[in-house]
CSV table of C-alpha atoms and ligand atoms in Angstrom, one decimal:
chain,number,residue,atom,x,y,z
A,1044,MET,CA,39.0,-24.2,30.9
A,1045,GLU,CA,35.9,-22.3,31.9
A,1046,LEU,CA,36.5,-18.6,32.3
A,1047,TYR,CA,35.6,-18.4,36.0
A,1048,ASP,CA,37.9,-21.3,36.7
A,1049,VAL,CA,40.7,-19.6,34.9
A,1050,MET,CA,40.1,-16.3,36.8
A,1051,ARG,CA,40.0,-18.1,40.2
A,1052,THR,CA,43.1,-20.2,39.7
A,1053,THR,CA,45.6,-18.1,37.8
A,1054,PHE,CA,48.3,-17.9,40.5
A,1055,ALA,CA,51.8,-16.5,40.7
A,1056,CYS,CA,54.0,-19.4,39.7
A,1057,ARG,CA,57.7,-19.1,40.5
A,1058,GLU,CA,58.9,-22.7,40.1
A,1059,PHE,CA,58.9,-24.4,36.8
A,1060,THR,CA,59.8,-27.7,35.2
A,1061,GLY,CA,62.4,-27.1,32.5
A,1062,GLU,CA,59.9,-27.4,29.7
A,1063,PRO,CA,59.5,-24.1,27.7
A,1064,VAL,CA,56.1,-23.0,26.3
A,1065,PRO,CA,56.1,-24.4,22.8
A,1066,ALA,CA,56.2,-21.8,20.0
A,1067,ASP,CA,52.7,-22.6,18.7
A,1068,VAL,CA,51.2,-22.4,22.2
A,1069,LEU,CA,53.0,-19.1,22.9
A,1070,HIS,CA,51.6,-17.8,19.6
A,1071,ARG,CA,48.1,-18.8,20.7
A,1072,ILE,CA,48.6,-17.2,24.1
A,1073,ILE,CA,49.7,-13.9,22.6
A,1074,ASP,CA,47.0,-14.2,19.9
A,1075,HIS,CA,44.3,-14.2,22.6
A,1076,ALA,CA,46.0,-11.8,25.0
A,1077,ARG,CA,46.1,-9.1,22.3
A,1078,PHE,CA,42.4,-8.6,22.7
A,1079,ALA,CA,43.1,-6.7,25.9
A,1080,PRO,CA,41.9,-3.1,26.1
A,1081,SER,CA,44.1,0.0,26.0
A,1082,GLY,CA,43.3,3.7,26.3
A,1083,GLY,CA,41.9,4.8,22.9
A,1084,ASN,CA,42.6,1.3,21.6
A,1085,ARG,CA,46.1,2.6,20.9
A,1086,GLN,CA,47.7,-0.9,21.5
A,1087,GLY,CA,51.1,0.7,22.0
A,1088,TRP,CA,52.6,-2.6,23.2
A,1089,ARG,CA,55.4,-4.9,22.2
A,1090,ILE,CA,56.3,-8.2,23.8
A,1091,ILE,CA,59.8,-9.6,23.6
A,1092,GLU,CA,60.5,-13.3,24.1
A,1093,VAL,CA,63.9,-13.5,25.7
A,1094,THR,CA,65.5,-16.8,24.6
A,1095,ARG,CA,69.2,-16.3,25.4
A,1096,ASP,CA,70.4,-17.6,28.7
A,1097,GLU,CA,72.8,-14.7,29.2
A,1098,ASP,CA,70.0,-12.2,28.7
A,1099,LYS,CA,67.9,-14.1,31.3
A,1100,GLN,CA,70.8,-13.9,33.8
A,1101,ALA,CA,71.2,-10.2,33.0
A,1102,LEU,CA,67.5,-9.5,33.6
A,1103,ALA,CA,67.6,-11.4,36.9
A,1104,GLU,CA,70.7,-9.3,38.0
A,1105,LEU,CA,68.9,-6.1,37.0
A,1106,SER,CA,65.9,-7.2,39.1
A,1107,LEU,CA,68.0,-7.7,42.2
A,1108,PRO,CA,68.4,-4.2,43.6
A,1109,ALA,CA,64.6,-3.6,43.7
A,1110,ALA,CA,64.1,-7.1,45.0
A,1111,THR,CA,66.6,-6.3,47.8
A,1112,ARG,CA,64.8,-3.1,48.8
A,1113,TYR,CA,61.4,-4.9,48.6
A,1114,LEU,CA,62.6,-7.6,51.0
A,1115,LEU,CA,64.2,-5.1,53.4
A,1116,GLU,CA,61.1,-3.0,53.5
A,1117,MET,CA,59.0,-6.1,54.1
A,1118,GLN,CA,61.3,-7.1,56.9
A,1119,ALA,CA,60.9,-3.6,58.4
A,1120,GLY,CA,57.1,-4.2,58.5
A,1121,GLU,CA,56.4,-1.8,55.7
A,1122,SER,CA,54.2,-2.1,52.6
A,1123,PRO,CA,57.1,-2.3,50.2
A,1124,LEU,CA,57.7,0.5,47.7
A,1125,ASN,CA,54.5,2.3,48.5
A,1126,THR,CA,54.4,6.0,47.6
A,1127,VAL,CA,52.4,7.2,50.6
A,1128,THR,CA,54.6,6.6,53.5
A,1129,ARG,CA,58.4,7.1,53.5
A,1130,SER,CA,60.4,4.0,53.9
A,1131,SER,CA,62.7,3.6,56.9
A,1132,VAL,CA,65.1,1.6,54.8
A,1133,THR,CA,68.1,3.6,53.5
A,1134,ASP,CA,69.9,3.2,50.2
A,1135,ALA,CA,73.0,2.4,52.2
A,1136,GLU,CA,71.2,-0.5,53.9
A,1137,VAL,CA,70.0,-1.8,50.5
A,1138,ALA,CA,73.6,-1.5,49.0
A,1139,ALA,CA,75.1,-3.3,52.0
A,1140,ALA,CA,72.5,-6.1,52.1
A,1141,GLU,CA,73.2,-9.6,50.8
A,1142,PRO,CA,71.2,-9.7,47.5
A,1143,PRO,CA,68.3,-12.2,47.7
A,1144,HIS,CA,69.2,-14.2,44.6
A,1145,TRP,CA,66.4,-16.7,45.5
A,1146,LEU,CA,63.8,-14.0,44.9
A,1147,VAL,CA,64.8,-13.6,41.3
A,1148,ALA,CA,65.4,-17.3,40.5
A,1149,HIS,CA,62.2,-17.5,38.6
A,1150,ILE,CA,63.5,-14.9,36.1
A,1151,ARG,CA,67.0,-16.6,36.0
A,1152,GLU,CA,65.5,-20.1,35.4
A,1153,ALA,CA,62.4,-19.2,33.4
A,1154,PRO,CA,61.9,-21.8,30.6
A,1155,THR,CA,60.1,-19.0,28.7
A,1156,LEU,CA,60.7,-15.3,29.5
A,1157,LEU,CA,58.6,-12.4,28.2
A,1158,VAL,CA,59.3,-8.7,28.6
A,1159,VAL,CA,56.2,-6.6,28.1
A,1160,THR,CA,56.8,-3.0,26.9
A,1161,VAL,CA,54.6,0.0,26.2
A,1162,ASP,CA,55.0,3.1,24.1
A,1163,LEU,CA,54.6,6.0,26.5
A,1164,GLY,CA,54.0,8.2,23.5
A,1165,LEU,CA,50.7,6.4,23.0
A,1166,VAL,CA,49.5,6.1,26.6
A,1167,ALA,CA,46.8,8.5,27.8
A,1168,ALA,CA,47.6,9.1,31.5
A,1169,MET,CA,44.5,10.9,32.8
A,1170,ASP,CA,46.0,11.3,36.2
A,1171,LYS,CA,49.3,12.8,35.1
A,1172,ASP,CA,48.6,16.1,36.7
A,1173,LEU,CA,47.5,14.8,40.1
A,1174,ASP,CA,49.8,15.1,43.0
A,1175,ARG,CA,50.3,11.3,43.4
A,1176,VAL,CA,51.9,8.4,41.7
A,1177,GLY,CA,50.6,7.8,38.1
A,1178,LEU,CA,48.1,4.9,37.9
A,1179,ILE,CA,46.1,5.2,34.8
A,1180,GLY,CA,48.9,4.7,32.3
A,1181,GLY,CA,49.4,1.2,33.6
A,1182,GLY,CA,45.9,0.4,32.6
A,1183,SER,CA,46.9,0.5,29.0
A,1184,ILE,CA,49.4,-2.4,29.4
A,1185,TYR,CA,48.5,-4.5,32.4
A,1186,PRO,CA,45.3,-5.9,31.0
A,1187,LEU,CA,47.5,-7.4,28.2
A,1188,ALA,CA,50.0,-8.7,30.7
A,1189,TRP,CA,47.3,-10.3,32.8
A,1190,ASN,CA,45.6,-11.7,29.6
A,1191,ILE,CA,48.9,-13.5,28.9
A,1192,LEU,CA,48.8,-15.1,32.3
A,1193,LEU,CA,45.2,-16.1,32.0
A,1194,ALA,CA,45.7,-17.6,28.5
A,1195,ALA,CA,48.8,-19.4,29.8
A,1196,ARG,CA,46.7,-20.9,32.6
A,1197,ASN,CA,44.1,-22.0,30.1
A,1198,GLU,CA,46.9,-23.8,28.2
A,1199,GLY,CA,48.2,-25.6,31.3
A,1200,TYR,CA,51.1,-23.2,31.9
A,1201,ALA,CA,51.7,-20.6,34.5
A,1202,GLY,CA,53.9,-17.6,35.4
A,1203,THR,CA,54.3,-14.4,37.4
A,1204,LEU,CA,53.9,-10.8,36.5
A,1205,THR,CA,57.2,-9.4,37.9
A,1206,THR,CA,58.1,-5.7,38.1
A,1207,TRP,CA,61.4,-5.5,39.9
A,1208,GLY,CA,63.2,-5.3,36.6
A,1209,ALA,CA,61.2,-2.3,35.7
A,1210,ALA,CA,63.0,-0.4,38.5
A,1211,ALA,CA,66.1,-0.9,36.4
A,1212,GLU,CA,64.4,0.2,33.2
A,1213,PRO,CA,67.4,1.9,31.5
A,1214,GLY,CA,69.5,-1.3,31.9
A,1215,VAL,CA,66.7,-3.5,30.5
A,1216,GLN,CA,66.2,-1.0,27.6
A,1217,ALA,CA,69.9,-1.1,26.8
A,1218,LEU,CA,70.1,-4.9,27.0
A,1219,LEU,CA,67.1,-5.6,24.7
A,1220,HIS,CA,67.4,-2.5,22.4
A,1221,ILE,CA,64.1,-1.0,23.7
A,1222,PRO,CA,63.7,2.7,22.8
A,1223,ARG,CA,63.8,5.2,25.6
A,1224,GLU,CA,60.2,6.2,25.4
A,1225,TRP,CA,59.0,2.6,25.6
A,1226,ALA,CA,58.5,1.6,29.3
A,1227,VAL,CA,59.2,-1.8,30.7
A,1228,ALA,CA,55.9,-2.8,32.3
A,1229,ALA,CA,56.6,-6.4,33.3
A,1230,ILE,CA,59.0,-9.3,33.0
A,1231,ILE,CA,57.0,-12.6,32.9
A,1232,PRO,CA,58.6,-16.0,33.5
A,1233,LEU,CA,56.4,-18.7,32.1
A,1234,GLY,CA,56.5,-22.5,32.2
A,1235,ARG,CA,54.9,-25.6,33.6
A,1236,PRO,CA,54.4,-25.3,37.3
A,1237,VAL,CA,56.2,-27.7,39.6
A,1238,LYS,CA,53.9,-27.3,42.6
A,1239,PRO,CA,50.2,-28.2,42.5
A,1240,LEU,CA,47.9,-25.3,42.7
A,1241,THR,CA,46.5,-24.3,46.1
A,1242,ARG,CA,43.5,-22.1,46.7
A,1243,LEU,CA,44.3,-18.5,46.2
A,1244,ARG,CA,44.0,-16.2,49.2
A,1245,ARG,CA,41.9,-13.2,48.4
A,1246,LYS,CA,39.7,-10.9,50.4
A,1247,PRO,CA,36.0,-11.7,50.4
A,1248,VAL,CA,33.5,-9.6,48.4
A,1249,GLU,CA,32.1,-8.1,51.7
A,1250,GLU,CA,35.5,-6.5,52.3
A,1251,ILE,CA,35.9,-4.8,48.9
A,1252,PHE,CA,32.5,-4.0,47.5
A,1253,PHE,CA,30.4,-1.1,49.0
A,1254,ARG,CA,27.2,0.7,48.1
A,1255,ASP,CA,27.0,4.4,47.2
A,1256,ARG,CA,29.9,5.6,49.3
A,1257,TRP,CA,33.4,4.4,49.9
A,1258,ASP,CA,32.4,3.9,53.6
A,1259,GLY,CA,28.8,2.8,52.7
A,1260,SER,CA,27.3,-0.5,53.5
A,1261,ALA,CA,29.1,-3.6,52.3
B,1614,LIG,C1,51.7,-5.0,39.6
B,1614,LIG,C2,52.3,-6.3,40.1
B,1614,LIG,C3,53.7,-6.4,40.3
B,1614,LIG,C4,54.3,-7.6,40.7
B,1614,LIG,N1,55.6,-7.7,40.9
B,1614,LIG,C5,56.2,-8.8,41.2
B,1614,LIG,C6,57.6,-9.0,41.2
B,1614,LIG,O1,58.4,-8.0,40.9
B,1614,LIG,N2,58.2,-10.2,41.6
B,1614,LIG,C7,57.4,-11.2,41.9
B,1614,LIG,O2,57.9,-12.3,42.2
B,1614,LIG,N3,56.0,-11.2,41.9
B,1614,LIG,C8,55.4,-10.0,41.5
B,1614,LIG,N4,54.1,-9.9,41.4
B,1614,LIG,C9,53.2,-11.1,41.7
B,1614,LIG,C10,52.4,-10.9,43.0
B,1614,LIG,O3,53.3,-11.1,44.1
B,1614,LIG,C11,51.3,-12.0,43.0
B,1614,LIG,O4,50.5,-11.8,41.9
B,1614,LIG,C12,50.5,-12.0,44.3
B,1614,LIG,O5,51.3,-12.2,45.4
B,1614,LIG,C13,49.4,-13.0,44.3
B,1614,LIG,O6,49.9,-14.3,44.2
B,1614,LIG,P1,49.0,-15.6,44.1
B,1614,LIG,O7,48.1,-15.3,42.9
B,1614,LIG,O8,49.9,-16.8,43.9
B,1614,LIG,O9,48.2,-15.6,45.3
B,1614,LIG,C14,53.5,-8.7,41.0
B,1614,LIG,C15,52.1,-8.7,40.8
B,1614,LIG,C16,51.5,-7.5,40.3
B,1614,LIG,C17,50.0,-7.4,40.1
């Protein structure tokens, strides 16, 4: 596929046919994705392909609490899990809610499932002393994760970058023998999409691109 077509059509796919990504295609996807940048070119990343069904079930279960909170905060009209405004949703409400199993079905039923991890000992987090949530560290792993999705699209496959499981990082680490200093950046279900692609909804350039000042001319 042409690069711009891939960039404009790589959507979040959550429904798959049963067909897994063949080993040679998966190898090719990772072989191209690994050219992603990372701070200082440290490449402190490791991707785990989860093939056992019981592990997929466990990862879906581990994703459920954060998915539950996400949904409740959405229903409360909030921007879920943001670090700027305090949520009105209490832990008790999350614990009492019926878990939204449907929200994690794409992890449970993923024909191919990848867990993307990063060695925090190699990540330069330039914003680590700022009084806000850390952002830069993710820049040393999410280009790789996104490259995986772009390459998958180029190969006729699709998936979703999911992060609910990262909220249960200790559980994921225990399950997959991930060392404590390695963070879980994403859980990516991959496969052949069931639904045909529709046009992606994104803000127009005029709403996101400004001259000279944040509040300059569009
Ligand atoms: C940082 C990040 C975290 C995400 N976490 C989740 C997640 O936990 N579960 C999920 O189903 N989708 C997750 N997504 C997928 C987004 O919901 C999706 O990319 C977005 O809605 C755009 O979808 P579209 O490309 O189909 O329009 C995440 C995406 C990003 C970039």
